[in-house]
GROMACS .gro file of C-alpha atoms in nm:
model
  177
    1MET     CA    1  -6.050  -5.035  -3.304
    2ARG     CA    2  -6.210  -4.696  -3.179
    3LEU     CA    3  -5.964  -4.382  -3.168
    4ALA     CA    4  -6.051  -4.033  -3.081
    5ARG     CA    5  -6.404  -4.125  -3.177
    6TYR     CA    6  -6.341  -4.282  -3.490
    7ASP     CA    7  -6.378  -4.661  -3.564
    8PHE     CA    8  -6.053  -4.723  -3.761
    9VAL     CA    9  -6.030  -5.099  -3.938
   10GLU     CA   10  -5.745  -5.307  -4.017
   11ALA     CA   11  -5.599  -5.224  -4.367
   12ALA     CA   12  -5.293  -5.394  -4.396
   13GLY     CA   13  -5.000  -5.536  -4.232
   14ILE     CA   14  -4.683  -5.355  -4.328
   15ASP     CA   15  -4.356  -5.533  -4.421
   16ALA     CA   16  -4.071  -5.484  -4.646
   17LEU     CA   17  -3.880  -5.655  -4.911
   18ARG     CA   18  -3.614  -5.886  -4.742
   19ASP     CA   19  -3.277  -6.032  -4.836
   20ASP     CA   20  -3.193  -6.414  -4.818
   21ALA     CA   21  -3.116  -6.369  -4.473
   22GLY     CA   22  -3.447  -6.219  -4.362
   23ALA     CA   23  -3.290  -5.871  -4.325
   24VAL     CA   24  -3.481  -5.540  -4.451
   25ALA     CA   25  -3.319  -5.456  -4.777
   26THR     CA   26  -3.231  -5.111  -4.800
   27TYR     CA   27  -3.144  -4.890  -5.117
   28THR     CA   28  -3.094  -4.521  -5.179
   29ALA     CA   29  -3.288  -4.330  -5.423
   30HIS     CA   30  -3.139  -4.004  -5.498
   31GLU     CA   31  -2.827  -4.166  -5.670
   32ARG     CA   32  -3.075  -4.270  -5.963
   33PHE     CA   33  -3.179  -3.891  -6.060
   34ALA     CA   34  -2.950  -3.691  -6.301
   35ASN     CA   35  -3.026  -3.377  -6.091
   36PRO     CA   36  -2.947  -3.138  -6.380
   37ASN     CA   37  -3.070  -2.837  -6.176
   38GLY     CA   38  -2.824  -2.914  -5.878
   39LEU     CA   39  -3.133  -2.934  -5.626
   40PRO     CA   40  -3.025  -2.970  -5.268
   41LEU     CA   41  -3.138  -3.287  -5.098
   42ASN     CA   42  -3.452  -3.269  -4.864
   43PRO     CA   43  -3.336  -3.336  -4.496
   44TYR     CA   44  -3.486  -3.726  -4.531
   45GLY     CA   45  -3.350  -3.746  -4.891
   46LEU     CA   46  -3.044  -3.960  -4.821
   47GLY     CA   47  -3.252  -4.267  -4.687
   48PRO     CA   48  -3.196  -4.543  -4.635
   49PHE     CA   49  -3.543  -4.656  -4.809
   50VAL     CA   50  -3.721  -5.000  -4.832
   51ARG     CA   51  -3.956  -5.137  -5.079
   52LEU     CA   52  -4.278  -5.179  -4.880
   53GLU     CA   53  -4.505  -5.483  -4.896
   54LEU     CA   54  -4.851  -5.470  -4.785
   55HIS     CA   55  -5.029  -5.789  -4.674
   56ALA     CA   56  -5.359  -5.680  -4.844
   57GLN     CA   57  -5.492  -5.470  -5.153
   58LEU     CA   58  -5.590  -5.164  -5.054
   59PRO     CA   59  -5.898  -4.957  -5.175
   60PRO     CA   60  -5.869  -4.617  -5.343
   61VAL     CA   61  -6.081  -4.457  -5.089
   62PRO     CA   62  -6.047  -4.137  -4.911
   63GLY     CA   63  -5.973  -4.148  -4.526
   64THR     CA   64  -5.745  -4.107  -4.246
   65TYR     CA   65  -5.468  -4.376  -4.166
   66ARG     CA   66  -5.258  -4.446  -3.887
   67VAL     CA   67  -4.939  -4.656  -3.866
   68THR     CA   68  -4.907  -4.868  -3.568
   69ARG     CA   69  -4.614  -5.055  -3.412
   70ASP     CA   70  -4.729  -5.351  -3.192
   71GLY     CA   71  -5.057  -5.180  -3.161
   72ASP     CA   72  -4.931  -4.833  -3.048
   73VAL     CA   73  -4.984  -4.532  -3.285
   74LEU     CA   74  -4.653  -4.402  -3.463
   75TYR     CA   75  -4.810  -4.182  -3.748
   76VAL     CA   76  -5.149  -4.047  -3.854
   77GLY     CA   77  -5.197  -3.916  -4.211
   78GLU     CA   78  -5.470  -3.830  -4.448
   79THR     CA   79  -5.517  -3.904  -4.797
   80ARG     CA   80  -5.769  -3.874  -5.093
   81ASN     CA   81  -5.684  -4.219  -5.210
   82LEU     CA   82  -5.546  -4.487  -4.998
   83ALA     CA   83  -5.434  -4.729  -5.253
   84GLY     CA   84  -5.228  -4.448  -5.404
   85ARG     CA   85  -5.078  -4.280  -5.122
   86TRP     CA   86  -4.932  -4.651  -5.001
   87GLY     CA   87  -4.857  -4.749  -5.361
   88ARG     CA   88  -4.536  -4.715  -5.601
   89ARG     CA   89  -4.385  -4.357  -5.627
   90ASN     CA   90  -4.524  -4.273  -5.289
   91TYR     CA   91  -4.458  -4.449  -4.968
   92ALA     CA   92  -4.400  -4.782  -5.111
   93VAL     CA   93  -4.111  -4.714  -5.345
   94ILE     CA   94  -3.948  -4.368  -5.314
   95ASP     CA   95  -3.910  -4.214  -5.651
   96PRO     CA   96  -3.547  -4.058  -5.677
   97ARG     CA   97  -3.725  -3.713  -5.737
   98ASN     CA   98  -3.871  -3.706  -5.427
   99CYS     CA   99  -3.532  -3.686  -5.226
  100TYR     CA  100  -3.482  -3.334  -5.343
  101ARG     CA  101  -3.606  -2.987  -5.244
  102GLY     CA  102  -3.957  -2.951  -5.417
  103GLY     CA  103  -4.001  -3.325  -5.403
  104GLN     CA  104  -4.225  -3.554  -5.161
  105SER     CA  105  -4.012  -3.541  -4.849
  106THR     CA  106  -4.283  -3.682  -4.649
  107ASN     CA  107  -4.266  -3.988  -4.866
  108CYS     CA  108  -3.908  -4.037  -4.772
  109ARG     CA  109  -3.950  -3.966  -4.420
  110ILE     CA  110  -4.240  -4.227  -4.359
  111ASN     CA  111  -4.077  -4.487  -4.568
  112ASN     CA  112  -3.742  -4.436  -4.371
  113LEU     CA  113  -3.926  -4.476  -4.050
  114ILE     CA  114  -4.087  -4.773  -4.135
  115GLY     CA  115  -3.784  -4.913  -4.237
  116ARG     CA  116  -3.615  -4.863  -3.927
  117GLU     CA  117  -3.895  -4.990  -3.720
  118LEU     CA  118  -3.894  -5.316  -3.922
  119SER     CA  119  -3.528  -5.363  -3.912
  120ALA     CA  120  -3.591  -5.331  -3.533
  121GLY     CA  121  -3.799  -5.618  -3.550
  122ASN     CA  122  -4.129  -5.444  -3.485
  123LEU     CA  123  -4.459  -5.527  -3.616
  124LEU     CA  124  -4.645  -5.291  -3.811
  125ALA     CA  125  -4.986  -5.244  -3.935
  126LEU     CA  126  -5.207  -4.974  -4.126
  127ARG     CA  127  -5.530  -4.901  -3.975
  128LEU     CA  128  -5.814  -4.664  -4.168
  129TYR     CA  129  -6.106  -4.456  -4.084
  130GLU     CA  130  -6.281  -4.398  -4.429
  131THR     CA  131  -6.386  -4.028  -4.474
  132ASP     CA  132  -6.456  -3.768  -4.724
  133GLU     CA  133  -6.309  -3.522  -4.435
  134PRO     CA  134  -5.959  -3.673  -4.369
  135LYS     CA  135  -5.783  -3.374  -4.284
  136VAL     CA  136  -6.046  -3.300  -4.011
  137VAL     CA  137  -6.025  -3.662  -3.853
  138GLU     CA  138  -5.631  -3.631  -3.911
  139ARG     CA  139  -5.636  -3.341  -3.657
  140ASP     CA  140  -5.875  -3.483  -3.452
  141VAL     CA  141  -5.663  -3.783  -3.392
  142TYR     CA  142  -5.335  -3.627  -3.382
  143ARG     CA  143  -5.462  -3.390  -3.085
  144ALA     CA  144  -5.589  -3.654  -2.904
  145LEU     CA  145  -5.281  -3.894  -2.933
  146ARG     CA  146  -4.979  -3.673  -3.014
  147PRO     CA  147  -4.808  -3.989  -3.186
  148PRO     CA  148  -4.422  -3.961  -3.181
  149VAL     CA  149  -4.416  -3.861  -3.569
  150GLU     CA  150  -4.601  -3.540  -3.664
  151PRO     CA  151  -4.764  -3.498  -3.991
  152PRO     CA  152  -4.608  -3.266  -4.222
  153CYS     CA  153  -4.832  -2.966  -4.130
  154ALA     CA  154  -4.859  -3.056  -3.747
  155LEU     CA  155  -4.720  -2.724  -3.616
  156ASN     CA  156  -4.872  -2.501  -3.873
  157CYS     CA  157  -5.246  -2.655  -3.902
  158PHE     CA  158  -5.333  -2.817  -3.617
  159GLY     CA  159  -5.293  -2.518  -3.387
  160ALA     CA  160  -5.539  -2.333  -3.620
  161THR     CA  161  -5.920  -2.339  -3.558
  162VAL     CA  162  -6.118  -2.527  -3.813
  163ALA     CA  163  -6.416  -2.376  -3.981
  164ALA     CA  164  -6.612  -2.613  -4.204
  165THR     CA  165  -6.847  -2.489  -4.450
  166ALA     CA  166  -7.083  -2.697  -4.661
  167VAL     CA  167  -7.067  -2.641  -5.010
  168GLY     CA  168  -7.309  -2.884  -5.193
  169THR     CA  169  -7.224  -3.239  -5.110
  170ARG     CA  170  -6.852  -3.138  -5.004
  171THR     CA  171  -6.709  -2.997  -4.701
  172LEU     CA  172  -6.404  -2.739  -4.698
  173ALA     CA  173  -6.224  -2.694  -4.415
  174THR     CA  174  -6.042  -2.363  -4.359
  175GLY     CA  175  -5.753  -2.276  -4.132
  176LEU     CA  176  -5.582  -2.624  -4.193
  177PHE     CA  177  -5.272  -2.461  -4.370
   0.00000   0.00000   0.00000
């Protein structure tokens, strides 16, 4: 499926662990962390969270991904490792440490969003555009679509002008953060 001049391919259907009645099972993660330093919860740390189940094995490739609800784009993100990003301790299962300031609040935010969407009966899918420049593609797609859920840096990095400089075989994008 073409989107903002990029051809995204179906990577996986997204679902969550369900209870015996078929309802999405939820949990809280922060209660499993001792928090000896008294860290405050991040804005998404209370959850509830879900244990994500993807309907396909994801490759460990860099790229830009999008989460769709019944075909409409909800979220656009980028990663250096798709399998890792959607695996345990990231989006799939929320690590208790990520519920607190200094943790990965985006993991909490996206997991909670997906849980709400699945609980409402919506069909979710993950699509991928494999690229070595995922931040540039993420920016382009976000600017073209303005999905309802913003990437973590949308206000800070997507207004900046991107200057790409070739260094060997890699391209470094400046002005994104």
